[in-house]
mmCIF file of N, CA and C in Angstrom:
data_model
loop_
_atom_site.group_PDB
_atom_site.id
_atom_site.type_symbol
_atom_site.label_atom_id
_atom_site.label_comp_id
_atom_site.label_asym_id
_atom_site.label_seq_id
_atom_site.Cartn_x
_atom_site.Cartn_y
_atom_site.Cartn_z
ATOM 1 N N UNK I 1 0.858 -1.176 0.000
ATOM 2 C CA UNK I 1 0.000 0.000 0.000
ATOM 3 C C UNK I 1 0.898 1.230 0.000
ATOM 4 N N UNK I 2 0.680 2.114 -0.952
ATOM 5 C CA UNK I 2 1.572 3.264 -1.084
ATOM 6 C C UNK I 2 1.124 4.475 -0.280
ATOM 7 N N UNK I 3 -0.101 4.484 0.216
ATOM 8 C CA UNK I 3 -0.603 5.616 1.002
ATOM 9 C C UNK I 3 0.042 5.601 2.387
ATOM 10 N N UNK I 4 0.606 6.731 2.781
ATOM 11 C CA UNK I 4 1.166 6.844 4.121
ATOM 12 C C UNK I 4 0.653 8.114 4.766
ATOM 13 N N UNK I 5 0.953 8.265 6.028
ATOM 14 C CA UNK I 5 0.510 9.467 6.738
ATOM 15 C C UNK I 5 1.257 10.710 6.261
ATOM 16 N N UNK I 6 2.304 10.543 5.463
ATOM 17 C CA UNK I 6 3.077 11.683 4.965
ATOM 18 C C UNK I 6 2.607 12.177 3.597
ATOM 19 N N UNK I 7 1.750 11.434 2.919
ATOM 20 C CA UNK I 7 1.367 11.774 1.543
ATOM 21 C C UNK I 7 0.814 13.181 1.384
ATOM 22 N N UNK I 8 0.008 13.634 2.324
ATOM 23 C CA UNK I 8 -0.643 14.936 2.181
ATOM 24 C C UNK I 8 0.059 16.041 2.961
ATOM 25 N N UNK I 9 1.297 15.817 3.348
ATOM 26 C CA UNK I 9 1.992 16.808 4.165
ATOM 27 C C UNK I 9 3.074 17.511 3.371
ATOM 28 N N UNK I 10 3.132 18.813 3.555
ATOM 29 C CA UNK I 10 4.166 19.615 2.912
ATOM 30 C C UNK I 10 5.430 19.575 3.756
ATOM 31 N N UNK I 11 6.555 19.865 3.101
ATOM 32 C CA UNK I 11 7.820 19.982 3.822
ATOM 33 C C UNK I 11 8.283 21.432 3.749
ATOM 34 N N UNK I 12 9.115 21.785 4.686
ATOM 35 C CA UNK I 12 9.695 23.126 4.684
ATOM 36 C C UNK I 12 11.131 23.027 5.180
ATOM 37 N N UNK I 13 11.903 24.067 4.921
ATOM 38 C CA UNK I 13 13.294 24.120 5.371
ATOM 39 C C UNK I 13 13.319 24.775 6.742
ATOM 40 N N UNK I 14 13.872 24.065 7.707
ATOM 41 C CA UNK I 14 13.945 24.571 9.075
ATOM 42 C C UNK I 14 15.342 25.134 9.309
ATOM 43 N N UNK I 15 15.433 26.452 9.429
ATOM 44 C CA UNK I 15 16.711 27.113 9.687
ATOM 45 C C UNK I 15 16.708 27.798 11.050
ATOM 46 N N UNK I 16 15.814 27.359 11.936
ATOM 47 C CA UNK I 16 15.712 27.950 13.272
ATOM 48 C C UNK I 16 17.035 27.785 14.021
ATOM 49 N N UNK I 17 17.405 28.820 14.737
ATOM 50 C CA UNK I 17 18.656 28.820 15.495
ATOM 51 C C UNK I 17 18.700 27.690 16.528
ATOM 52 N N UNK I 18 17.555 27.350 17.067
ATOM 53 C CA UNK I 18 17.496 26.312 18.091
ATOM 54 C C UNK I 18 18.009 24.959 17.560
ATOM 55 N N UNK I 19 18.027 24.792 16.236
ATOM 56 C CA UNK I 19 18.478 23.538 15.630
ATOM 57 C C UNK I 19 19.926 23.601 15.119
ATOM 58 N N UNK I 20 20.659 24.641 15.479
ATOM 59 C CA UNK I 20 22.050 24.785 15.022
ATOM 60 C C UNK I 20 22.894 23.564 15.371
ATOM 61 N N UNK I 21 22.768 23.085 16.597
ATOM 62 C CA UNK I 21 23.586 21.949 17.040
ATOM 63 C C UNK I 21 23.255 20.696 16.227
ATOM 64 N N UNK I 22 21.982 20.473 15.965
ATOM 65 C CA UNK I 22 21.570 19.321 15.169
ATOM 66 C C UNK I 22 22.133 19.414 13.752
ATOM 67 N N UNK I 23 22.008 20.574 13.136
ATOM 68 C CA UNK I 23 22.554 20.754 11.782
ATOM 69 C C UNK I 23 24.061 20.537 11.774
ATOM 70 N N UNK I 24 24.723 21.074 12.780
ATOM 71 C CA UNK I 24 26.171 20.928 12.872
ATOM 72 C C UNK I 24 26.562 19.458 13.004
ATOM 73 N N UNK I 25 25.845 18.722 13.852
ATOM 74 C CA UNK I 25 26.173 17.307 14.065
ATOM 75 C C UNK I 25 25.938 16.475 12.807
ATOM 76 N N UNK I 26 25.064 16.958 11.935
ATOM 77 C CA UNK I 26 24.775 16.257 10.680
ATOM 78 C C UNK I 26 25.498 16.880 9.494
ATOM 79 N N UNK I 27 26.335 17.868 9.783
ATOM 80 C CA UNK I 27 27.074 18.585 8.754
ATOM 81 C C UNK I 27 26.128 19.116 7.666
ATOM 82 N N UNK I 28 25.061 19.785 8.127
ATOM 83 C CA UNK I 28 24.048 20.340 7.233
ATOM 84 C C UNK I 28 23.852 21.820 7.511
ATOM 85 N N UNK I 29 23.547 22.574 6.465
ATOM 86 C CA UNK I 29 23.230 23.993 6.633
ATOM 87 C C UNK I 29 21.747 24.190 6.925
ATOM 88 N N UNK I 30 20.944 23.248 6.464
ATOM 89 C CA UNK I 30 19.507 23.332 6.696
ATOM 90 C C UNK I 30 18.931 21.928 6.838
ATOM 91 N N UNK I 31 17.734 21.858 7.403
ATOM 92 C CA UNK I 31 17.065 20.578 7.620
ATOM 93 C C UNK I 31 15.663 20.666 7.031
ATOM 94 N N UNK I 32 15.295 19.667 6.238
ATOM 95 C CA UNK I 32 13.925 19.571 5.741
ATOM 96 C C UNK I 32 13.055 18.927 6.810
ATOM 97 N N UNK I 33 11.844 19.428 6.942
ATOM 98 C CA UNK I 33 10.964 18.940 8.001
ATOM 99 C C UNK I 33 9.526 18.912 7.488
ATOM 100 N N UNK I 34 8.766 17.899 7.929
ATOM 101 C CA UNK I 34 7.344 17.846 7.586
ATOM 102 C C UNK I 34 6.573 18.834 8.445
ATOM 103 N N UNK I 35 5.561 19.468 7.844
ATOM 104 C CA UNK I 35 4.663 20.328 8.611
ATOM 105 C C UNK I 35 3.904 19.482 9.630
ATOM 106 N N UNK I 36 3.501 20.099 10.715
ATOM 107 C CA UNK I 36 2.643 19.423 11.678
ATOM 108 C C UNK I 36 1.309 19.140 10.991
ATOM 109 N N UNK I 37 0.857 17.884 11.055
ATOM 110 C CA UNK I 37 -0.384 17.563 10.342
ATOM 111 C C UNK I 37 -1.609 18.173 11.010
ATOM 112 N N UNK I 38 -2.576 18.468 10.201
ATOM 113 C CA UNK I 38 -3.896 18.871 10.694
ATOM 114 C C UNK I 38 -4.808 17.684 10.408
ATOM 115 N N UNK I 39 -5.090 16.930 11.450
ATOM 116 C CA UNK I 39 -5.849 15.697 11.279
ATOM 117 C C UNK I 39 -7.341 15.976 11.190
ATOM 118 N N UNK I 40 -7.968 15.332 10.215
ATOM 119 C CA UNK I 40 -9.416 15.426 10.095
ATOM 120 C C UNK I 40 -10.045 14.335 10.954
ATOM 121 N N UNK I 41 -11.195 14.637 11.506
ATOM 122 C CA UNK I 41 -11.931 13.611 12.229
ATOM 123 C C UNK I 41 -12.615 12.694 11.227
ATOM 124 N N UNK I 42 -12.732 11.455 11.597
ATOM 125 C CA UNK I 42 -13.476 10.515 10.772
ATOM 126 C C UNK I 42 -14.959 10.712 11.086
ATOM 127 N N UNK I 43 -15.796 10.698 10.076
ATOM 128 C CA UNK I 43 -17.226 10.954 10.287
ATOM 129 C C UNK I 43 -17.912 9.725 10.882
ATOM 130 N N UNK I 44 -19.066 9.950 11.478
ATOM 131 C CA UNK I 44 -19.859 8.839 12.016
ATOM 132 C C UNK I 44 -20.263 7.884 10.895
ATOM 133 N N UNK I 45 -20.589 8.435 9.734
ATOM 134 C CA UNK I 45 -20.965 7.599 8.587
ATOM 135 C C UNK I 45 -19.800 6.704 8.165
ATOM 136 N N UNK I 46 -18.591 7.266 8.127
ATOM 137 C CA UNK I 46 -17.417 6.469 7.770
ATOM 138 C C UNK I 46 -17.152 5.408 8.833
ATOM 139 N N UNK I 47 -17.244 5.785 10.100
ATOM 140 C CA UNK I 47 -17.044 4.820 11.189
ATOM 141 C C UNK I 47 -18.000 3.637 11.059
ATOM 142 N N UNK I 48 -19.246 3.930 10.688
ATOM 143 C CA UNK I 48 -20.262 2.872 10.610
ATOM 144 C C UNK I 48 -19.978 1.868 9.489
ATOM 145 N N UNK I 49 -19.149 2.244 8.518
ATOM 146 C CA UNK I 49 -18.819 1.360 7.399
ATOM 147 C C UNK I 49 -17.580 0.507 7.659
ATOM 148 N N UNK I 50 -17.010 0.628 8.840
ATOM 149 C CA UNK I 50 -15.788 -0.111 9.165
ATOM 150 C C UNK I 50 -16.070 -1.252 10.129
ATOM 151 N N UNK I 51 -15.257 -2.291 10.012
ATOM 152 C CA UNK I 51 -15.258 -3.332 11.027
ATOM 153 C C UNK I 51 -14.427 -2.844 12.205
ATOM 154 N N UNK I 52 -14.599 -3.478 13.335
ATOM 155 C CA UNK I 52 -13.911 -3.016 14.537
ATOM 156 C C UNK I 52 -13.492 -4.201 15.393
ATOM 157 N N UNK I 53 -12.284 -4.131 15.901
ATOM 158 C CA UNK I 53 -11.827 -5.066 16.926
ATOM 159 C C UNK I 53 -11.509 -4.229 18.146
ATOM 160 N N UNK I 54 -11.832 -4.760 19.305
ATOM 161 C CA UNK I 54 -11.538 -4.038 20.540
ATOM 162 C C UNK I 54 -10.329 -4.654 21.216
ATOM 163 N N UNK I 55 -9.490 -3.798 21.735
ATOM 164 C CA UNK I 55 -8.297 -4.217 22.465
ATOM 165 C C UNK I 55 -8.304 -3.484 23.800
ATOM 166 N N UNK I 56 -8.108 -4.221 24.880
ATOM 167 C CA UNK I 56 -8.021 -3.602 26.198
ATOM 168 C C UNK I 56 -6.560 -3.259 26.458
ATOM 169 N N UNK I 57 -6.287 -1.976 26.652
ATOM 170 C CA UNK I 57 -4.927 -1.484 26.858
ATOM 171 C C UNK I 57 -4.351 -2.095 28.128
ATOM 172 N N UNK I 58 -3.154 -2.657 28.008
ATOM 173 C CA UNK I 58 -2.510 -3.276 29.170
ATOM 174 C C UNK I 58 -1.044 -2.867 29.251
ATOM 175 N N UNK I 59 -0.430 -3.215 30.354
ATOM 176 C CA UNK I 59 0.964 -2.853 30.602
ATOM 177 C C UNK I 59 1.839 -3.338 29.442
ATOM 178 N N UNK I 60 2.669 -2.457 28.926
ATOM 179 C CA UNK I 60 3.594 -2.804 27.847
ATOM 180 C C UNK I 60 3.044 -2.584 26.451
ATOM 181 N N UNK I 61 1.768 -2.231 26.350
ATOM 182 C CA UNK I 61 1.204 -1.989 25.018
ATOM 183 C C UNK I 61 1.821 -0.750 24.376
ATOM 184 N N UNK I 62 1.984 -0.825 23.082
ATOM 185 C CA UNK I 62 2.455 0.285 22.244
ATOM 186 C C UNK I 62 1.626 0.241 20.969
ATOM 187 N N UNK I 63 1.391 1.402 20.390
ATOM 188 C CA UNK I 63 0.616 1.432 19.147
ATOM 189 C C UNK I 63 1.268 0.589 18.056
ATOM 190 N N UNK I 64 2.579 0.662 17.939
ATOM 191 C CA UNK I 64 3.240 -0.100 16.880
ATOM 192 C C UNK I 64 3.060 -1.601 17.090
ATOM 193 N N UNK I 65 2.992 -2.036 18.361
ATOM 194 C CA UNK I 65 2.769 -3.460 18.633
ATOM 195 C C UNK I 65 1.353 -3.870 18.227
ATOM 196 N N UNK I 66 0.378 -2.997 18.516
ATOM 197 C CA UNK I 66 -1.003 -3.300 18.124
ATOM 198 C C UNK I 66 -1.131 -3.336 16.605
ATOM 199 N N UNK I 67 -0.501 -2.378 15.925
ATOM 200 C CA UNK I 67 -0.550 -2.356 14.464
ATOM 201 C C UNK I 67 0.093 -3.615 13.884
ATOM 202 N N UNK I 68 1.175 -4.039 14.475
ATOM 203 C CA UNK I 68 1.839 -5.256 14.023
ATOM 204 C C UNK I 68 0.930 -6.472 14.234
ATOM 205 N N UNK I 69 0.273 -6.514 15.375
ATOM 206 C CA UNK I 69 -0.607 -7.640 15.708
ATOM 207 C C UNK I 69 -1.860 -7.677 14.827
ATOM 208 N N UNK I 70 -2.524 -6.542 14.687
ATOM 209 C CA UNK I 70 -3.805 -6.519 13.985
ATOM 210 C C UNK I 70 -3.698 -6.266 12.485
ATOM 211 N N UNK I 71 -2.663 -5.552 12.056
ATOM 212 C CA UNK I 71 -2.497 -5.230 10.634
ATOM 213 C C UNK I 71 -1.294 -5.934 10.006
ATOM 214 N N UNK I 72 -0.526 -6.630 10.813
ATOM 215 C CA UNK I 72 0.716 -7.256 10.347
ATOM 216 C C UNK I 72 1.698 -6.240 9.795
ATOM 217 N N UNK I 73 1.611 -5.013 10.292
ATOM 218 C CA UNK I 73 2.508 -3.956 9.821
ATOM 219 C C UNK I 73 2.585 -2.844 10.867
ATOM 220 N N UNK I 74 3.715 -2.713 11.555
ATOM 221 C CA UNK I 74 3.821 -1.707 12.618
ATOM 222 C C UNK I 74 3.745 -0.269 12.131
ATOM 223 N N UNK I 75 3.937 -0.030 10.824
ATOM 224 C CA UNK I 75 3.907 1.353 10.322
ATOM 225 C C UNK I 75 2.527 1.991 10.452
ATOM 226 N N UNK I 76 1.488 1.197 10.672
ATOM 227 C CA UNK I 76 0.134 1.745 10.800
ATOM 228 C C UNK I 76 -0.255 2.058 12.239
ATOM 229 N N UNK I 77 0.736 2.221 13.104
ATOM 230 C CA UNK I 77 0.457 2.577 14.502
ATOM 231 C C UNK I 77 -0.362 3.858 14.577
ATOM 232 N N UNK I 78 -0.089 4.798 13.689
ATOM 233 C CA UNK I 78 -0.743 6.107 13.711
ATOM 234 C C UNK I 78 -2.234 6.015 13.431
ATOM 235 N N UNK I 79 -2.671 4.977 12.681
ATOM 236 C CA UNK I 79 -4.095 4.792 12.403
ATOM 237 C C UNK I 79 -4.851 4.552 13.706
ATOM 238 N N UNK I 80 -4.297 3.701 14.549
ATOM 239 C CA UNK I 80 -4.940 3.382 15.827
ATOM 240 C C UNK I 80 -4.969 4.616 16.717
ATOM 241 N N UNK I 81 -3.876 5.353 16.756
ATOM 242 C CA UNK I 81 -3.821 6.584 17.561
ATOM 243 C C UNK I 81 -4.847 7.595 17.059
ATOM 244 N N UNK I 82 -4.880 7.823 15.753
ATOM 245 C CA UNK I 82 -5.803 8.786 15.140
ATOM 246 C C UNK I 82 -7.253 8.385 15.370
ATOM 247 N N UNK I 83 -7.558 7.126 15.134
ATOM 248 C CA UNK I 83 -8.935 6.654 15.212
ATOM 249 C C UNK I 83 -9.499 6.767 16.628
ATOM 250 N N UNK I 84 -8.635 6.619 17.624
ATOM 251 C CA UNK I 84 -9.065 6.657 19.025
ATOM 252 C C UNK I 84 -8.906 8.030 19.667
ATOM 253 N N UNK I 85 -8.488 9.027 18.886
ATOM 254 C CA UNK I 85 -8.272 10.383 19.404
ATOM 255 C C UNK I 85 -7.292 10.388 20.576
ATOM 256 N N UNK I 86 -6.281 9.520 20.488
ATOM 257 C CA UNK I 86 -5.249 9.435 21.521
ATOM 258 C C UNK I 86 -3.906 9.449 20.801
ATOM 259 N N UNK I 87 -3.331 10.630 20.604
ATOM 260 C CA UNK I 87 -2.155 10.761 19.743
ATOM 261 C C UNK I 87 -0.896 10.047 20.218
ATOM 262 N N UNK I 88 -0.787 9.773 21.503
ATOM 263 C CA UNK I 88 0.386 9.047 22.006
ATOM 264 C C UNK I 88 -0.063 7.995 23.006
ATOM 265 N N UNK I 89 0.812 7.050 23.281
ATOM 266 C CA UNK I 89 0.505 6.026 24.275
ATOM 267 C C UNK I 89 0.274 6.629 25.657
ATOM 268 N N UNK I 90 0.855 7.794 25.908
ATOM 269 C CA UNK I 90 0.670 8.453 27.205
ATOM 270 C C UNK I 90 -0.791 8.849 27.432
ATOM 271 N N UNK I 91 -1.571 8.904 26.367
ATOM 272 C CA UNK I 91 -2.993 9.226 26.489
ATOM 273 C C UNK I 91 -3.836 8.000 26.846
ATOM 274 N N UNK I 92 -3.223 6.820 26.853
ATOM 275 C CA UNK I 92 -3.937 5.575 27.157
ATOM 276 C C UNK I 92 -3.665 5.161 28.598
ATOM 277 N N UNK I 93 -4.708 4.661 29.233
ATOM 278 C CA UNK I 93 -4.578 4.147 30.596
ATOM 279 C C UNK I 93 -4.867 2.656 30.575
ATOM 280 N N UNK I 94 -4.232 1.922 31.466
ATOM 281 C CA UNK I 94 -4.490 0.492 31.565
ATOM 282 C C UNK I 94 -5.987 0.289 31.777
ATOM 283 N N UNK I 95 -6.554 -0.590 30.975
ATOM 284 C CA UNK I 95 -7.986 -0.862 31.041
ATOM 285 C C UNK I 95 -8.806 -0.122 29.999
ATOM 286 N N UNK I 96 -8.211 0.881 29.324
ATOM 287 C CA UNK I 96 -8.925 1.594 28.258
ATOM 288 C C UNK I 96 -9.256 0.630 27.119
ATOM 289 N N UNK I 97 -10.415 0.827 26.515
ATOM 290 C CA UNK I 97 -10.775 0.066 25.325
ATOM 291 C C UNK I 97 -10.290 0.837 24.102
ATOM 292 N N UNK I 98 -9.431 0.198 23.335
ATOM 293 C CA UNK I 98 -8.882 0.779 22.111
ATOM 294 C C UNK I 98 -9.560 0.087 20.935
ATOM 295 N N UNK I 99 -10.113 0.877 20.037
ATOM 296 C CA UNK I 99 -10.759 0.324 18.852
ATOM 297 C C UNK I 99 -9.751 0.252 17.709
ATOM 298 N N UNK I 100 -9.713 -0.905 17.076
ATOM 299 C CA UNK I 100 -8.827 -1.118 15.930
ATOM 300 C C UNK I 100 -9.726 -1.298 14.704
ATOM 301 N N UNK I 101 -9.758 -0.298 13.811
ATOM 302 C CA UNK I 101 -10.666 -0.345 12.661
ATOM 303 C C UNK I 101 -10.121 -1.190 11.507
ATOM 304 N N UNK I 102 -11.053 -1.788 10.746
ATOM 305 C CA UNK I 102 -10.739 -2.617 9.585
ATOM 306 C C UNK I 102 -11.679 -2.277 8.443
ATOM 307 N N UNK I 103 -11.322 -2.575 7.225
ATOM 308 C CA UNK I 103 -10.003 -2.952 6.729
ATOM 309 C C UNK I 103 -9.083 -1.738 6.657
ATOM 310 N N UNK I 104 -7.813 -1.982 6.796
ATOM 311 C CA UNK I 104 -6.837 -0.897 6.893
ATOM 312 C C UNK I 104 -6.841 -0.018 5.641
ATOM 313 N N UNK I 105 -7.012 -0.597 4.458
ATOM 314 C CA UNK I 105 -6.984 0.232 3.246
ATOM 315 C C UNK I 105 -8.144 1.227 3.215
ATOM 316 N N UNK I 106 -9.299 0.830 3.720
ATOM 317 C CA UNK I 106 -10.443 1.749 3.768
ATOM 318 C C UNK I 106 -10.210 2.841 4.811
ATOM 319 N N UNK I 107 -9.623 2.479 5.949
ATOM 320 C CA UNK I 107 -9.344 3.466 7.000
ATOM 321 C C UNK I 107 -8.374 4.522 6.481
ATOM 322 N N UNK I 108 -7.318 4.089 5.823
ATOM 323 C CA UNK I 108 -6.322 5.018 5.281
ATOM 324 C C UNK I 108 -6.953 5.903 4.208
ATOM 325 N N UNK I 109 -7.847 5.339 3.415
ATOM 326 C CA UNK I 109 -8.561 6.133 2.403
ATOM 327 C C UNK I 109 -9.380 7.231 3.079
ATOM 328 N N UNK I 110 -10.090 6.898 4.145
ATOM 329 C CA UNK I 110 -10.881 7.900 4.870
ATOM 330 C C UNK I 110 -9.980 8.984 5.449
ATOM 331 N N UNK I 111 -8.830 8.580 5.954
ATOM 332 C CA UNK I 111 -7.884 9.549 6.516
ATOM 333 C C UNK I 111 -7.449 10.562 5.460
ATOM 334 N N UNK I 112 -7.244 10.090 4.248
ATOM 335 C CA UNK I 112 -6.658 10.949 3.212
ATOM 336 C C UNK I 112 -7.692 11.734 2.408
ATOM 337 N N UNK I 113 -8.968 11.564 2.688
ATOM 338 C CA UNK I 113 -10.007 12.296 1.939
ATOM 339 C C UNK I 113 -10.093 13.732 2.377
#
């Protein structure tokens, strides 16, 4: 699948002084960086057209592990985070119900619309 979370994002040249040390360590004058994404919410109608598996968040869980388990591909960790409105694992508490939407190609299509 060629669609990724970076497809609709612009890049820019970051020449901020705060990154001088990073540029120096990489022997670069400038660094290309992706813009911060503006995530769209998935509509109720789109949600209703998806299959769903529920996962109870437990000690040691990581989004990439769930993506690997349910999608056989850890690169789709961001789908689970986006779909649950929990951008990082720090937003999850043990016992939380995490919804894993299916099929992945349809979810990614909804994300990119």
